[in-house]
Each structure stands twice: as structure tokens, then as C-alpha cells.
Amino acid sequence: ESGDWQKSLKYAENQFWARPTVEGYGELKTMAEQLGNWPSSQKEILTRLTQKGEYELLTRIYLLENDVETALETLPKVKFGGNLAIDVAKAAEETHPRQSLNIYQQKVERLITARGRDNYAQAAEYLKRVQALCIQLKETENWQDYIQGIRNQKPRLPALLDELKRVGL
């Protein structure tokens, strides 16, 4: 309110380091840009987060900054990221289709192993993305082998087969 960006930045930094979040990062970015020192502030933030092992937050920040390549590099270091892997896979579809494909396939396997109609439905949706990526990569034969392998390995899971049929697979 007073227009003292330096003081506001210091306060925001203290808040951020007490509880680092993507939103807090965004606030710091806005303030540091006003002061014209964002690149150096950003480098310091990313370095400190790396040192602290805050890989989930780093990955989310890299996605925010549209740095898909670095998000893919930090993702394997994330212990529990919820749907973060899927967010990275979606962001990587155009520029890194192979890595995106691998992430989706890992998620599909986990969902099928977890069992349950909801998990099968979600797996089927991700399999549609796998199919699209295989087509993009001109690997339709690999796609056919992959989906047939799922059907052959899981013939006693009628709910899974129903969900595959529901999405046209």
C-alpha cells in the first residue's frame, strides 16, 4: 500500500520461506519484477529449494514457468506428488512425447493394479492419451501390442475391459 516494493519483497520472502508455495513464488516474482531483480531472485529461490530437497514444489514451479524439460528432470525426485506426474505428462505431450508416454503408462499400471471401477475408468482415459502419443510418434504397432497386452494380462477384470470398451479401446 505504501509503494515500498523493497519492504514488501522482504516481507513476502519471509512468508515464502516460512511456508513455500507456488502462490508465494508467484508473489515474489511479481514484486521482484517490479524492482527489476527477478532473474537473480529466481535463481536464488530455485537454488535454495533444490538444496532443501523441495522437488515437488520445484516441479510445480517449473511447470508454472513452462520449463517442461526441467520439470521432467525433477519429477523422479518427487516422493508423493498426487497428480503432479500427470500434470507434467500433459505439459510434455507436445515437446517431449516419449517421456509423457512413459509417465502415462506408469500411471495406468498403478491404477490397474489398485483395481476398482473408478481406477479402471481413469486408466482408460490415460490410455486414450497413450494411444494419441503412439500415433504422434508413429508407433501404432507398439500401441496395438501394448493395449492387447493389457487385455491379455487382465482377462479376469471385466470392469477394466468394460471401461476400455466405453472409451473406444
Backbone as JSON Lines, residues from 0, in Angstrom:
{"i":0,"aa":"E","n":[0.81,-1.2,0.0],"ca":[0.0,0.0,0.0],"c":[0.86,1.26,0.0]}
{"i":1,"aa":"S","n":[1.99,1.2,0.68],"ca":[2.85,2.39,0.77],"c":[3.7,2.57,-0.48]}
{"i":2,"aa":"G","n":[3.74,1.56,-1.34],"ca":[4.55,1.65,-2.54],"c":[6.0,1.28,-2.3]}
{"i":3,"aa":"D","n":[6.32,0.81,-1.11],"ca":[7.68,0.41,-0.78],"c":[7.86,-1.06,-1.2]}
{"i":4,"aa":"W","n":[8.24,-1.25,-2.46],"ca":[8.37,-2.6,-3.01],"c":[9.47,-3.4,-2.32]}
{"i":5,"aa":"Q","n":[10.53,-2.73,-1.91],"ca":[11.63,-3.43,-1.24],"c":[11.16,-4.03,0.08]}
{"i":6,"aa":"K","n":[10.42,-3.26,0.83],"ca":[9.89,-3.73,2.11],"c":[8.87,-4.86,1.88]}
{"i":7,"aa":"S","n":[8.03,-4.69,0.88],"ca":[7.04,-5.72,0.55],"c":[7.72,-7.01,0.13]}
{"i":8,"aa":"L","n":[8.78,-6.89,-0.65],"ca":[9.51,-8.06,-1.1],"c":[10.13,-8.8,0.09]}
{"i":9,"aa":"K","n":[10.7,-8.07,1.0],"ca":[11.32,-8.7,2.18],"c":[10.27,-9.46,3.0]}
{"i":10,"aa":"Y","n":[9.11,-8.84,3.17],"ca":[8.03,-9.48,3.91],"c":[7.57,-10.76,3.18]}
{"i":11,"aa":"A","n":[7.38,-10.64,1.86],"ca":[6.94,-11.79,1.07],"c":[7.98,-12.91,1.11]}
{"i":12,"aa":"E","n":[9.25,-12.57,1.09],"ca":[10.31,-13.59,1.19],"c":[10.23,-14.33,2.52]}
{"i":13,"aa":"N","n":[10.04,-13.59,3.59],"ca":[9.91,-14.22,4.91],"c":[8.72,-15.17,4.95]}
{"i":14,"aa":"Q","n":[7.61,-14.73,4.39],"ca":[6.41,-15.57,4.33],"c":[6.66,-16.81,3.47]}
{"i":15,"aa":"F","n":[7.31,-16.61,2.35],"ca":[7.57,-17.72,1.44],"c":[8.44,-18.78,2.1]}
{"i":16,"aa":"W","n":[9.52,-18.37,2.74],"ca":[10.43,-19.35,3.32],"c":[9.85,-20.0,4.57]}
{"i":17,"aa":"A","n":[8.88,-19.35,5.21],"ca":[8.2,-19.99,6.35],"c":[7.29,-21.12,5.85]}
{"i":18,"aa":"R","n":[6.7,-20.91,4.68],"ca":[5.81,-21.9,4.08],"c":[5.84,-21.73,2.57]}
{"i":19,"aa":"P","n":[6.81,-22.36,1.91],"ca":[6.95,-22.18,0.45],"c":[5.79,-22.8,-0.33]}
{"i":20,"aa":"T","n":[5.21,-22.02,-1.23],"ca":[4.13,-22.48,-2.1],"c":[4.31,-21.89,-3.49]}
{"i":21,"aa":"V","n":[3.6,-22.44,-4.43],"ca":[3.63,-21.9,-5.79],"c":[3.05,-20.48,-5.79]}
{"i":22,"aa":"E","n":[2.0,-20.27,-4.99],"ca":[1.39,-18.94,-4.92],"c":[2.39,-17.92,-4.36]}
{"i":23,"aa":"G","n":[3.11,-18.33,-3.32],"ca":[4.12,-17.45,-2.73],"c":[5.22,-17.13,-3.72]}
{"i":24,"aa":"Y","n":[5.59,-18.12,-4.5],"ca":[6.58,-17.92,-5.55],"c":[6.08,-16.87,-6.54]}
{"i":25,"aa":"G","n":[4.82,-16.97,-6.92],"ca":[4.23,-16.01,-7.84],"c":[4.25,-14.59,-7.3]}
{"i":26,"aa":"E","n":[3.97,-14.46,-6.0],"ca":[4.02,-13.14,-5.36],"c":[5.44,-12.58,-5.38]}
{"i":27,"aa":"L","n":[6.39,-13.41,-5.05],"ca":[7.79,-12.97,-5.07],"c":[8.19,-12.54,-6.48]}
{"i":28,"aa":"K","n":[7.76,-13.3,-7.46],"ca":[8.09,-12.97,-8.84],"c":[7.54,-11.59,-9.22]}
{"i":29,"aa":"T","n":[6.28,-11.35,-8.87],"ca":[5.65,-10.07,-9.2],"c":[6.41,-8.91,-8.57]}
{"i":30,"aa":"M","n":[6.76,-9.05,-7.3],"ca":[7.45,-7.97,-6.6],"c":[8.87,-7.78,-7.12]}
{"i":31,"aa":"A","n":[9.58,-8.88,-7.33],"ca":[10.96,-8.78,-7.81],"c":[11.0,-8.2,-9.22]}
{"i":32,"aa":"E","n":[10.0,-8.5,-10.02],"ca":[9.94,-7.9,-11.36],"c":[9.73,-6.39,-11.26]}
{"i":33,"aa":"Q","n":[8.95,-5.94,-10.3],"ca":[8.74,-4.5,-10.1],"c":[10.06,-3.8,-9.77]}
{"i":34,"aa":"L","n":[10.91,-4.54,-9.05],"ca":[12.21,-3.97,-8.65],"c":[13.29,-4.23,-9.7]}
{"i":35,"aa":"G","n":[12.96,-5.03,-10.7],"ca":[13.92,-5.3,-11.76],"c":[15.01,-6.29,-11.4]}
{"i":36,"aa":"N","n":[14.78,-7.08,-10.37],"ca":[15.81,-8.05,-9.98],"c":[15.28,-9.49,-9.95]}
{"i":37,"aa":"W","n":[14.31,-9.78,-10.82],"ca":[13.74,-11.12,-10.82],"c":[14.73,-12.21,-11.19]}
{"i":38,"aa":"P","n":[15.51,-12.08,-12.25],"ca":[16.39,-13.2,-12.6],"c":[17.3,-13.65,-11.45]}
{"i":39,"aa":"S","n":[17.88,-12.71,-10.74],"ca":[18.77,-13.11,-9.63],"c":[17.96,-13.66,-8.46]}
{"i":40,"aa":"S","n":[16.8,-13.09,-8.2],"ca":[15.94,-13.61,-7.12],"c":[15.45,-15.02,-7.46]}
{"i":41,"aa":"Q","n":[15.06,-15.22,-8.71],"ca":[14.59,-16.53,-9.13],"c":[15.69,-17.58,-8.96]}
{"i":42,"aa":"K","n":[16.87,-17.25,-9.39],"ca":[17.99,-18.2,-9.28],"c":[18.23,-18.57,-7.82]}
{"i":43,"aa":"E","n":[18.19,-17.59,-6.93],"ca":[18.4,-17.86,-5.51],"c":[17.29,-18.76,-4.95]}
{"i":44,"aa":"I","n":[16.05,-18.48,-5.32],"ca":[14.92,-19.29,-4.84],"c":[15.07,-20.74,-5.3]}
{"i":45,"aa":"L","n":[15.32,-20.92,-6.59],"ca":[15.43,-22.28,-7.13],"c":[16.62,-23.03,-6.52]}
{"i":46,"aa":"T","n":[17.7,-22.33,-6.3],"ca":[18.87,-22.96,-5.68],"c":[18.56,-23.41,-4.26]}
{"i":47,"aa":"R","n":[17.94,-22.53,-3.49],"ca":[17.61,-22.87,-2.1],"c":[16.6,-24.01,-2.02]}
{"i":48,"aa":"L","n":[15.61,-23.99,-2.89],"ca":[14.63,-25.07,-2.9],"c":[15.28,-26.4,-3.26]}
{"i":49,"aa":"T","n":[16.22,-26.37,-4.19],"ca":[16.95,-27.58,-4.56],"c":[17.76,-28.09,-3.38]}
{"i":50,"aa":"Q","n":[18.44,-27.19,-2.69],"ca":[19.24,-27.58,-1.53],"c":[18.38,-28.18,-0.43]}
{"i":51,"aa":"K","n":[17.16,-27.67,-0.3],"ca":[16.24,-28.18,0.72],"c":[15.53,-29.45,0.28]}
{"i":52,"aa":"G","n":[15.72,-29.85,-0.97],"ca":[15.07,-31.07,-1.48],"c":[13.58,-30.9,-1.71]}
{"i":53,"aa":"E","n":[13.14,-29.7,-2.01],"ca":[11.72,-29.39,-2.25],"c":[11.36,-29.68,-3.71]}
{"i":54,"aa":"Y","n":[11.48,-30.94,-4.11],"ca":[11.34,-31.28,-5.53],"c":[9.91,-31.18,-6.03]}
{"i":55,"aa":"E","n":[8.94,-31.46,-5.19],"ca":[7.55,-31.31,-5.64],"c":[7.27,-29.84,-5.97]}
{"i":56,"aa":"L","n":[7.64,-28.95,-5.08],"ca":[7.43,-27.53,-5.32],"c":[8.24,-27.06,-6.53]}
{"i":57,"aa":"L","n":[9.47,-27.5,-6.64],"ca":[10.29,-27.13,-7.79],"c":[9.63,-27.57,-9.1]}
{"i":58,"aa":"T","n":[9.13,-28.78,-9.12],"ca":[8.49,-29.29,-10.33],"c":[7.27,-28.45,-10.68]}
{"i":59,"aa":"R","n":[6.48,-28.09,-9.68],"ca":[5.31,-27.25,-9.92],"c":[5.73,-25.86,-10.43]}
{"i":60,"aa":"I","n":[6.8,-25.34,-9.88],"ca":[7.3,-24.03,-10.33],"c":[7.78,-24.11,-11.77]}
{"i":61,"aa":"Y","n":[8.5,-25.17,-12.1],"ca":[8.97,-25.32,-13.48],"c":[7.79,-25.43,-14.46]}
{"i":62,"aa":"L","n":[6.72,-26.09,-14.03],"ca":[5.53,-26.13,-14.88],"c":[4.93,-24.74,-15.04]}
{"i":63,"aa":"L","n":[4.85,-24.02,-13.93],"ca":[4.34,-22.64,-13.97],"c":[5.14,-21.78,-14.94]}
{"i":64,"aa":"E","n":[6.44,-22.0,-14.95],"ca":[7.35,-21.22,-15.81],"c":[7.46,-21.81,-17.23]}
{"i":65,"aa":"N","n":[6.66,-22.85,-17.5],"ca":[6.68,-23.53,-18.81],"c":[8.05,-24.12,-19.14]}
{"i":66,"aa":"D","n":[8.76,-24.54,-18.12],"ca":[10.05,-25.19,-18.3],"c":[9.84,-26.7,-18.14]}
{"i":67,"aa":"V","n":[9.24,-27.29,-19.17],"ca":[8.85,-28.7,-19.13],"c":[10.06,-29.61,-18.97]}
{"i":68,"aa":"E","n":[11.13,-29.28,-19.65],"ca":[12.32,-30.13,-19.59],"c":[12.85,-30.27,-18.16]}
{"i":69,"aa":"T","n":[12.93,-29.16,-17.45],"ca":[13.43,-29.22,-16.07],"c":[12.4,-29.87,-15.15]}
{"i":70,"aa":"A","n":[11.11,-29.68,-15.43],"ca":[10.07,-30.36,-14.66],"c":[10.21,-31.87,-14.81]}
{"i":71,"aa":"L","n":[10.52,-32.32,-16.02],"ca":[10.74,-33.76,-16.24],"c":[11.97,-34.26,-15.48]}
{"i":72,"aa":"E","n":[12.98,-33.41,-15.34],"ca":[14.2,-33.79,-14.61],"c":[13.95,-33.9,-13.12]}
{"i":73,"aa":"T","n":[13.13,-33.0,-12.56],"ca":[12.9,-33.02,-11.12],"c":[11.81,-34.01,-10.71]}
{"i":74,"aa":"L","n":[10.91,-34.36,-11.6],"ca":[9.79,-35.25,-11.27],"c":[10.22,-36.57,-10.61]}
{"i":75,"aa":"P","n":[11.25,-37.26,-11.1],"ca":[11.62,-38.52,-10.47],"c":[12.07,-38.37,-9.0]}
{"i":76,"aa":"K","n":[12.43,-37.17,-8.6],"ca":[12.88,-36.94,-7.23],"c":[11.72,-36.63,-6.28]}
{"i":77,"aa":"V","n":[10.5,-36.51,-6.83],"ca":[9.32,-36.22,-6.02],"c":[8.84,-37.52,-5.38]}
{"i":78,"aa":"K","n":[8.65,-37.49,-4.06],"ca":[8.22,-38.7,-3.35],"c":[6.71,-38.9,-3.47]}
{"i":79,"aa":"F","n":[5.93,-37.92,-3.08],"ca":[4.47,-38.0,-3.15],"c":[3.97,-36.73,-3.8]}
{"i":80,"aa":"G","n":[3.51,-36.85,-5.04],"ca":[3.09,-35.64,-5.74],"c":[1.65,-35.63,-6.19]}
{"i":81,"aa":"G","n":[0.84,-36.57,-5.7],"ca":[-0.55,-36.61,-6.14],"c":[-0.61,-36.79,-7.64]}
{"i":82,"aa":"N","n":[-1.26,-35.87,-8.3],"ca":[-1.38,-35.93,-9.76],"c":[-0.33,-35.1,-10.46]}
{"i":83,"aa":"L","n":[0.74,-34.76,-9.75],"ca":[1.8,-33.95,-10.35],"c":[2.38,-34.63,-11.59]}
{"i":84,"aa":"A","n":[2.58,-35.93,-11.53],"ca":[3.15,-36.64,-12.69],"c":[2.25,-36.47,-13.91]}
{"i":85,"aa":"I","n":[0.95,-36.51,-13.71],"ca":[0.03,-36.34,-14.83],"c":[0.08,-34.91,-15.35]}
{"i":86,"aa":"D","n":[0.21,-33.95,-14.45],"ca":[0.35,-32.55,-14.89],"c":[1.6,-32.38,-15.76]}
{"i":87,"aa":"V","n":[2.67,-33.03,-15.35],"ca":[3.92,-32.97,-16.13],"c":[3.73,-33.68,-17.47]}
{"i":88,"aa":"A","n":[3.09,-34.84,-17.44],"ca":[2.87,-35.59,-18.68],"c":[2.05,-34.77,-19.67]}
{"i":89,"aa":"K","n":[1.01,-34.1,-19.19],"ca":[0.18,-33.27,-20.08],"c":[1.01,-32.13,-20.67]}
{"i":90,"aa":"A","n":[1.82,-31.5,-19.82],"ca":[2.65,-30.38,-20.29],"c":[3.7,-30.85,-21.29]}
{"i":91,"aa":"A","n":[4.12,-32.1,-21.18],"ca":[5.21,-32.63,-22.01],"c":[4.74,-33.27,-23.32]}
{"i":92,"aa":"E","n":[3.45,-33.42,-23.5],"ca":[2.93,-34.14,-24.67],"c":[3.48,-33.62,-25.99]}
{"i":93,"aa":"E","n":[3.52,-32.32,-26.17],"ca":[3.95,-31.74,-27.45],"c":[5.47,-31.77,-27.63]}
{"i":94,"aa":"T","n":[6.19,-31.38,-26.6],"ca":[7.63,-31.21,-26.74],"c":[8.45,-32.44,-26.37]}
{"i":95,"aa":"H","n":[7.9,-33.28,-25.49],"ca":[8.62,-34.47,-25.02],"c":[7.64,-35.66,-25.0]}
{"i":96,"aa":"P","n":[7.14,-36.05,-26.17],"ca":[6.1,-37.09,-26.19],"c":[6.53,-38.43,-25.62]}
{"i":97,"aa":"R","n":[7.79,-38.8,-25.8],"ca":[8.26,-40.09,-25.29],"c":[8.19,-40.12,-23.76]}
{"i":98,"aa":"Q","n":[8.67,-39.06,-23.1],"ca":[8.63,-39.01,-21.64],"c":[7.19,-38.96,-21.14]}
{"i":99,"aa":"S","n":[6.36,-38.22,-21.85],"ca":[4.95,-38.14,-21.5],"c":[4.31,-39.53,-21.58]}
{"i":100,"aa":"L","n":[4.58,-40.22,-22.65],"ca":[4.07,-41.58,-22.85],"c":[4.47,-42.49,-21.69]}
{"i":101,"aa":"N","n":[5.73,-42.44,-21.29],"ca":[6.22,-43.28,-20.19],"c":[5.5,-42.97,-18.87]}
{"i":102,"aa":"I","n":[5.28,-41.68,-18.61],"ca":[4.59,-41.29,-17.38],"c":[3.16,-41.83,-17.38]}
{"i":103,"aa":"Y","n":[2.46,-41.66,-18.48],"ca":[1.09,-42.17,-18.57],"c":[1.04,-43.69,-18.38]}
{"i":104,"aa":"Q","n":[1.97,-44.39,-19.0],"ca":[1.97,-45.85,-18.89],"c":[2.22,-46.29,-17.45]}
{"i":105,"aa":"Q","n":[3.11,-45.62,-16.74],"ca":[3.35,-45.94,-15.34],"c":[2.09,-45.72,-14.51]}
{"i":106,"aa":"K","n":[1.41,-44.61,-14.77],"ca":[0.19,-44.3,-14.03],"c":[-0.9,-45.33,-14.34]}
{"i":107,"aa":"V","n":[-1.03,-45.72,-15.6],"ca":[-2.02,-46.73,-15.99],"c":[-1.77,-48.03,-15.23]}
{"i":108,"aa":"E","n":[-0.52,-48.45,-15.19],"ca":[-0.19,-49.7,-14.49],"c":[-0.56,-49.62,-13.01]}
{"i":109,"aa":"R","n":[-0.26,-48.49,-12.38],"ca":[-0.6,-48.33,-10.96],"c":[-2.12,-48.34,-10.74]}
{"i":110,"aa":"L","n":[-2.85,-47.68,-11.62],"ca":[-4.3,-47.65,-11.48],"c":[-4.92,-49.03,-11.67]}
{"i":111,"aa":"I","n":[-4.44,-49.77,-12.64],"ca":[-4.97,-51.12,-12.87],"c":[-4.64,-52.02,-11.69]}
{"i":112,"aa":"T","n":[-3.43,-51.91,-11.17],"ca":[-3.03,-52.71,-10.02],"c":[-3.88,-52.38,-8.79]}
{"i":113,"aa":"A","n":[-4.25,-51.12,-8.64],"ca":[-5.06,-50.69,-7.48],"c":[-6.48,-51.23,-7.56]}
{"i":114,"aa":"R","n":[-6.93,-51.59,-8.75],"ca":[-8.26,-52.14,-9.0],"c":[-9.38,-51.15,-8.68]}
{"i":115,"aa":"G","n":[-10.57,-51.51,-9.04],"ca":[-11.74,-50.69,-8.79],"c":[-12.19,-49.97,-10.05]}
{"i":116,"aa":"R","n":[-13.49,-49.87,-10.21],"ca":[-14.08,-49.28,-11.42],"c":[-13.58,-47.86,-11.67]}
{"i":117,"aa":"D","n":[-13.5,-47.03,-10.62],"ca":[-13.02,-45.65,-10.81],"c":[-11.58,-45.63,-11.32]}
{"i":118,"aa":"N","n":[-10.75,-46.5,-10.77],"ca":[-9.36,-46.58,-11.22],"c":[-9.28,-47.05,-12.67]}
{"i":119,"aa":"Y","n":[-10.1,-48.01,-13.02],"ca":[-10.11,-48.51,-14.4],"c":[-10.58,-47.41,-15.36]}
{"i":120,"aa":"A","n":[-11.59,-46.65,-14.94],"ca":[-12.08,-45.56,-15.79],"c":[-10.99,-44.52,-16.03]}
{"i":121,"aa":"Q","n":[-10.26,-44.19,-14.96],"ca":[-9.17,-43.22,-15.1],"c":[-8.05,-43.79,-15.97]}
{"i":122,"aa":"A","n":[-7.73,-45.06,-15.77],"ca":[-6.71,-45.71,-16.59],"c":[-7.1,-45.68,-18.06]}
{"i":123,"aa":"A","n":[-8.37,-45.92,-18.35],"ca":[-8.84,-45.91,-19.74],"c":[-8.68,-44.52,-20.36]}
{"i":124,"aa":"E","n":[-8.94,-43.48,-19.58],"ca":[-8.76,-42.11,-20.08],"c":[-7.29,-41.85,-20.4]}
{"i":125,"aa":"Y","n":[-6.41,-42.3,-19.52],"ca":[-4.98,-42.11,-19.78],"c":[-4.52,-42.95,-20.97]}
{"i":126,"aa":"L","n":[-5.14,-44.11,-21.15],"ca":[-4.79,-44.93,-22.3],"c":[-5.16,-44.26,-23.61]}
{"i":127,"aa":"K","n":[-6.2,-43.44,-23.61],"ca":[-6.52,-42.66,-24.81],"c":[-5.38,-41.71,-25.14]}
{"i":128,"aa":"R","n":[-4.78,-41.13,-24.12],"ca":[-3.64,-40.24,-24.33],"c":[-2.42,-41.04,-24.81]}
{"i":129,"aa":"V","n":[-2.24,-42.24,-24.25],"ca":[-1.14,-43.1,-24.7],"c":[-1.33,-43.41,-26.18]}
{"i":130,"aa":"Q","n":[-2.55,-43.74,-26.56],"ca":[-2.84,-44.03,-27.97],"c":[-2.49,-42.83,-28.85]}
{"i":131,"aa":"A","n":[-2.91,-41.65,-28.45],"ca":[-2.64,-40.44,-29.23],"c":[-1.14,-40.2,-29.35]}
{"i":132,"aa":"L","n":[-0.41,-40.42,-28.27],"ca":[1.04,-40.22,-28.31],"c":[1.72,-41.25,-29.21]}
{"i":133,"aa":"C","n":[1.26,-42.48,-29.16],"ca":[1.82,-43.51,-30.04],"c":[1.58,-43.15,-31.51]}
{"i":134,"aa":"I","n":[0.41,-42.61,-31.79],"ca":[0.12,-42.17,-33.16],"c":[1.04,-41.01,-33.53]}
{"i":135,"aa":"Q","n":[1.2,-40.07,-32.6],"ca":[2.09,-38.92,-32.84],"c":[3.51,-39.38,-33.11]}
{"i":136,"aa":"L","n":[3.95,-40.39,-32.38],"ca":[5.3,-40.92,-32.53],"c":[5.41,-41.94,-33.68]}
{"i":137,"aa":"K","n":[4.29,-42.16,-34.36],"ca":[4.23,-43.12,-35.46],"c":[4.6,-44.53,-34.99]}
{"i":138,"aa":"E","n":[4.04,-44.9,-33.85],"ca":[4.29,-46.22,-33.26],"c":[2.97,-46.95,-33.04]}
{"i":139,"aa":"T","n":[2.15,-47.03,-34.07],"ca":[0.84,-47.66,-33.92],"c":[0.95,-49.16,-33.62]}
{"i":140,"aa":"E","n":[1.99,-49.78,-34.14],"ca":[2.18,-51.2,-33.86],"c":[2.49,-51.42,-32.38]}
{"i":141,"aa":"N","n":[3.32,-50.55,-31.81],"ca":[3.62,-50.63,-30.37],"c":[2.34,-50.42,-29.56]}
{"i":142,"aa":"W","n":[1.49,-49.49,-30.02],"ca":[0.23,-49.25,-29.32],"c":[-0.64,-50.51,-29.34]}
{"i":143,"aa":"Q","n":[-0.75,-51.13,-30.51],"ca":[-1.58,-52.33,-30.62],"c":[-1.05,-53.43,-29.7]}
{"i":144,"aa":"D","n":[0.26,-53.61,-29.67],"ca":[0.85,-54.62,-28.78],"c":[0.59,-54.28,-27.32]}
{"i":145,"aa":"Y","n":[0.7,-53.01,-26.98],"ca":[0.53,-52.57,-25.59],"c":[-0.91,-52.81,-25.11]}
{"i":146,"aa":"I","n":[-1.89,-52.35,-25.89],"ca":[-3.28,-52.49,-25.47],"c":[-3.71,-53.96,-25.48]}
{"i":147,"aa":"Q","n":[-3.2,-54.71,-26.44],"ca":[-3.52,-56.14,-26.47],"c":[-2.89,-56.85,-25.27]}
{"i":148,"aa":"G","n":[-1.7,-56.42,-24.9],"ca":[-1.05,-56.99,-23.71],"c":[-1.86,-56.74,-22.45]}
{"i":149,"aa":"I","n":[-2.42,-55.56,-22.34],"ca":[-3.28,-55.26,-21.17],"c":[-4.5,-56.18,-21.19]}
{"i":150,"aa":"R","n":[-5.13,-56.31,-22.33],"ca":[-6.32,-57.18,-22.42],"c":[-5.97,-58.63,-22.11]}
{"i":151,"aa":"N","n":[-4.85,-59.11,-22.61],"ca":[-4.45,-60.5,-22.39],"c":[-4.06,-60.77,-20.95]}
{"i":152,"aa":"Q","n":[-3.43,-59.8,-20.31],"ca":[-2.97,-59.99,-18.93],"c":[-4.1,-59.85,-17.92]}
{"i":153,"aa":"K","n":[-5.16,-59.18,-18.3],"ca":[-6.22,-58.87,-17.34],"c":[-7.6,-59.4,-17.78]}
{"i":154,"aa":"P","n":[-7.68,-60.64,-18.3],"ca":[-8.98,-61.1,-18.81],"c":[-10.02,-61.3,-17.7]}
{"i":155,"aa":"R","n":[-9.56,-61.42,-16.47],"ca":[-10.49,-61.64,-15.36],"c":[-10.9,-60.35,-14.68]}
{"i":156,"aa":"L","n":[-10.68,-59.25,-15.36],"ca":[-11.09,-57.95,-14.83],"c":[-12.14,-57.37,-15.77]}
{"i":157,"aa":"P","n":[-13.36,-57.88,-15.69],"ca":[-14.38,-57.42,-16.64],"c":[-14.67,-55.92,-16.54]}
{"i":158,"aa":"A","n":[-14.54,-55.35,-15.36],"ca":[-14.78,-53.91,-15.21],"c":[-13.74,-53.12,-16.01]}
{"i":159,"aa":"L","n":[-12.5,-53.58,-16.0],"ca":[-11.45,-52.92,-16.79],"c":[-11.78,-53.02,-18.27]}
{"i":160,"aa":"L","n":[-12.14,-54.2,-18.71],"ca":[-12.48,-54.39,-20.12],"c":[-13.69,-53.55,-20.51]}
{"i":161,"aa":"D","n":[-14.66,-53.42,-19.61],"ca":[-15.83,-52.55,-19.87],"c":[-15.39,-51.11,-20.06]}
{"i":162,"aa":"E","n":[-14.49,-50.65,-19.2],"ca":[-14.02,-49.24,-19.28],"c":[-13.22,-48.99,-20.56]}
{"i":163,"aa":"L","n":[-12.44,-49.98,-20.97],"ca":[-11.71,-49.86,-22.23],"c":[-12.68,-49.74,-23.4]}
{"i":164,"aa":"K","n":[-13.72,-50.58,-23.36],"ca":[-14.74,-50.54,-24.42],"c":[-15.49,-49.21,-24.4]}
{"i":165,"aa":"R","n":[-15.77,-48.7,-23.2],"ca":[-16.52,-47.45,-23.07],"c":[-15.82,-46.28,-23.75]}
{"i":166,"aa":"V","n":[-14.47,-46.24,-23.68],"ca":[-13.72,-45.13,-24.31],"c":[-13.26,-45.47,-25.73]}
{"i":167,"aa":"G","n":[-13.7,-46.61,-26.23],"ca":[-13.38,-46.97,-27.61],"c":[-12.05,-47.64,-27.79]}
{"i":168,"aa":"L","n":[-11.56,-48.29,-26.76],"ca":[-10.29,-49.01,-26.87],"c":[-10.55,-50.51,-26.85]}
